[in-house]
Amino acid sequence: MQLLLAGSSIASGTSITGIYSSLNVHDESGDILGIEVTISESYSGKYFVTFQASEGQPRIPVVSEANVNRNEITFHVNEKNGYQGLFRGEISSGQLKGHFEQG
């Protein structure tokens, strides 16, 4: 899975916060397809992810705490919405690349 950064919050490559999205509208059907991951940092220094998948229509977003180590990120999606389990990814050059280990 590869997502491009849309509307960057990245400053000099030191932060991974931002919106990473592969959402697009299918030309023929008008369906919205793809996923979107928003990474934010709270005042406590913890990171959170808002994860939203769409296979025709956007599903309800899921918020999870994320573990961040430099440019690597892991988080869980517990909802059964087509994606679930542990996500492991890496952010580089404005892109989030990764996969779900389960689900």
C-alpha atoms as a printed R data frame, in Angstrom:
    type eleno elety resid chain resno       x      y       z
1   ATOM     1    CA   MET     A     1   0.000  0.000   0.000
2   ATOM     2    CA   GLN     A     2   1.385  3.396  -0.932
3   ATOM     3    CA   LEU     A     3  -0.179  6.716  -0.006
4   ATOM     4    CA   LEU     A     4   0.909 10.160  -1.104
5   ATOM     5    CA   LEU     A     5   1.046 13.122   1.245
6   ATOM     6    CA   ALA     A     6  -1.739 15.586   0.553
7   ATOM     7    CA   GLY     A     7  -1.411 18.975   2.215
8   ATOM     8    CA   SER     A     8   1.923 18.600   3.963
9   ATOM     9    CA   SER     A     9   2.718 19.406   7.556
10  ATOM    10    CA   ILE     A    10   6.223 18.079   7.130
11  ATOM    11    CA   ALA     A    11   8.863 20.648   8.011
12  ATOM    12    CA   SER     A    12  12.331 19.887   6.673
13  ATOM    13    CA   GLY     A    13  11.637 16.147   6.834
14  ATOM    14    CA   THR     A    14  11.584 16.173  10.646
15  ATOM    15    CA   SER     A    15   7.906 15.411  11.197
16  ATOM    16    CA   ILE     A    16   5.676 12.669   9.854
17  ATOM    17    CA   THR     A    17   2.392 14.413  10.623
18  ATOM    18    CA   GLY     A    18   0.079 15.052   7.717
19  ATOM    19    CA   ILE     A    19  -2.616 13.546   5.525
20  ATOM    20    CA   TYR     A    20  -1.628 10.576   3.366
21  ATOM    21    CA   SER     A    21  -4.257  9.598   0.826
22  ATOM    22    CA   SER     A    22  -4.959  7.358  -2.133
23  ATOM    23    CA   LEU     A    23  -8.637  8.355  -2.323
24  ATOM    24    CA   ASN     A    24  -9.908  8.922  -5.836
25  ATOM    25    CA   VAL     A    25 -13.180  8.963  -7.756
26  ATOM    26    CA   HIS     A    26 -13.730  6.175 -10.278
27  ATOM    27    CA   ASP     A    27 -14.415  7.808 -13.650
28  ATOM    28    CA   GLU     A    28 -17.250  5.522 -14.754
29  ATOM    29    CA   SER     A    29 -19.076  4.660 -11.528
30  ATOM    30    CA   GLY     A    30 -18.390  7.754  -9.425
31  ATOM    31    CA   ASP     A    31 -17.372  5.464  -6.539
32  ATOM    32    CA   ILE     A    32 -14.806  6.765  -4.079
33  ATOM    33    CA   LEU     A    33 -11.967  4.261  -3.722
34  ATOM    34    CA   GLY     A    34  -8.808  4.072  -1.599
35  ATOM    35    CA   ILE     A    35  -7.731  4.917   1.919
36  ATOM    36    CA   GLU     A    36  -6.678  7.989   3.862
37  ATOM    37    CA   VAL     A    37  -4.421  8.149   6.915
38  ATOM    38    CA   THR     A    38  -4.073 11.330   8.948
39  ATOM    39    CA   ILE     A    39  -1.184 11.369  11.417
40  ATOM    40    CA   SER     A    40  -1.302 13.958  14.185
41  ATOM    41    CA   GLU     A    41   0.683 14.618  17.345
42  ATOM    42    CA   SER     A    42  -0.995 15.582  20.622
43  ATOM    43    CA   TYR     A    43   0.256 17.993  23.259
44  ATOM    44    CA   SER     A    44   1.452 14.971  25.257
45  ATOM    45    CA   GLY     A    45   3.847 13.943  22.492
46  ATOM    46    CA   LYS     A    46   1.764 10.895  21.540
47  ATOM    47    CA   TYR     A    47   0.827 10.285  17.925
48  ATOM    48    CA   PHE     A    48  -2.643  9.388  16.681
49  ATOM    49    CA   VAL     A    49  -3.902  8.098  13.347
50  ATOM    50    CA   THR     A    50  -7.304  8.657  11.793
51  ATOM    51    CA   PHE     A    51  -7.816  5.847   9.281
52  ATOM    52    CA   GLN     A    52 -10.587  5.871   6.679
53  ATOM    53    CA   ALA     A    53 -11.183  3.352   3.908
54  ATOM    54    CA   SER     A    54 -13.538  3.699   0.975
55  ATOM    55    CA   GLU     A    55 -14.804  1.035  -1.389
56  ATOM    56    CA   GLY     A    56 -17.631  2.876  -3.116
57  ATOM    57    CA   GLN     A    57 -18.528  5.126  -0.203
58  ATOM    58    CA   PRO     A    58 -16.249  6.344   2.597
59  ATOM    59    CA   ARG     A    59 -16.566  4.284   5.788
60  ATOM    60    CA   ILE     A    60 -16.590  5.638   9.327
61  ATOM    61    CA   PRO     A    61 -13.094  6.848  10.305
62  ATOM    62    CA   VAL     A    62 -11.222  4.948  13.026
63  ATOM    63    CA   VAL     A    63  -8.884  6.734  15.468
64  ATOM    64    CA   SER     A    64  -5.950  4.781  16.932
65  ATOM    65    CA   GLU     A    65  -2.853  5.628  18.935
66  ATOM    66    CA   ALA     A    66   0.280  5.168  16.847
67  ATOM    67    CA   ASN     A    67   3.818  4.168  17.705
68  ATOM    68    CA   VAL     A    68   6.376  6.283  15.872
69  ATOM    69    CA   ASN     A    69  10.112  5.671  15.664
70  ATOM    70    CA   ARG     A    70  11.770  8.216  13.373
71  ATOM    71    CA   ASN     A    71  10.052  7.626  10.030
72  ATOM    72    CA   GLU     A    72   8.475  4.273  10.938
73  ATOM    73    CA   ILE     A    73   4.902  3.984  12.177
74  ATOM    74    CA   THR     A    74   2.691  1.205  13.505
75  ATOM    75    CA   PHE     A    75  -0.956  1.323  14.522
76  ATOM    76    CA   HIS     A    76  -3.943 -1.016  14.926
77  ATOM    77    CA   VAL     A    77  -7.264 -0.837  13.130
78  ATOM    78    CA   ASN     A    78  -9.789 -2.799  15.152
79  ATOM    79    CA   GLU     A    79 -12.858 -2.171  13.025
80  ATOM    80    CA   LYS     A    80 -13.942 -4.781  10.519
81  ATOM    81    CA   ASN     A    81 -14.152 -2.388   7.597
82  ATOM    82    CA   GLY     A    82 -12.100 -4.165   4.968
83  ATOM    83    CA   TYR     A    83  -8.854 -3.333   6.746
84  ATOM    84    CA   GLN     A    84  -7.953 -4.504  10.212
85  ATOM    85    CA   GLY     A    85  -5.020 -5.573  12.313
86  ATOM    86    CA   LEU     A    86  -1.553 -4.132  12.728
87  ATOM    87    CA   PHE     A    87  -0.313 -1.671  10.117
88  ATOM    88    CA   ARG     A    88   3.454 -1.258   9.682
89  ATOM    89    CA   GLY     A    89   4.707  1.542   7.506
90  ATOM    90    CA   GLU     A    90   7.501  3.902   6.657
91  ATOM    91    CA   ILE     A    91   7.334  7.520   5.568
92  ATOM    92    CA   SER     A    92   9.823  8.735   3.017
93  ATOM    93    CA   SER     A    93   9.752 11.497   0.396
94  ATOM    94    CA   GLY     A    94   6.200 12.492   1.332
95  ATOM    95    CA   GLN     A    95   4.825  8.968   0.951
96  ATOM    96    CA   LEU     A    96   3.520  6.441   3.461
97  ATOM    97    CA   LYS     A    97   4.269  2.872   2.368
98  ATOM    98    CA   GLY     A    98   3.245 -0.121   4.399
99  ATOM    99    CA   HIS     A    99   0.922 -3.054   4.891
100 ATOM   100    CA   PHE     A   100  -1.464 -4.712   7.313
101 ATOM   101    CA   GLU     A   101   0.017 -7.785   8.949
102 ATOM   102    CA   GLN     A   102  -3.449 -9.205   9.719
103 ATOM   103    CA   GLY     A   103  -6.831 -8.744   8.114
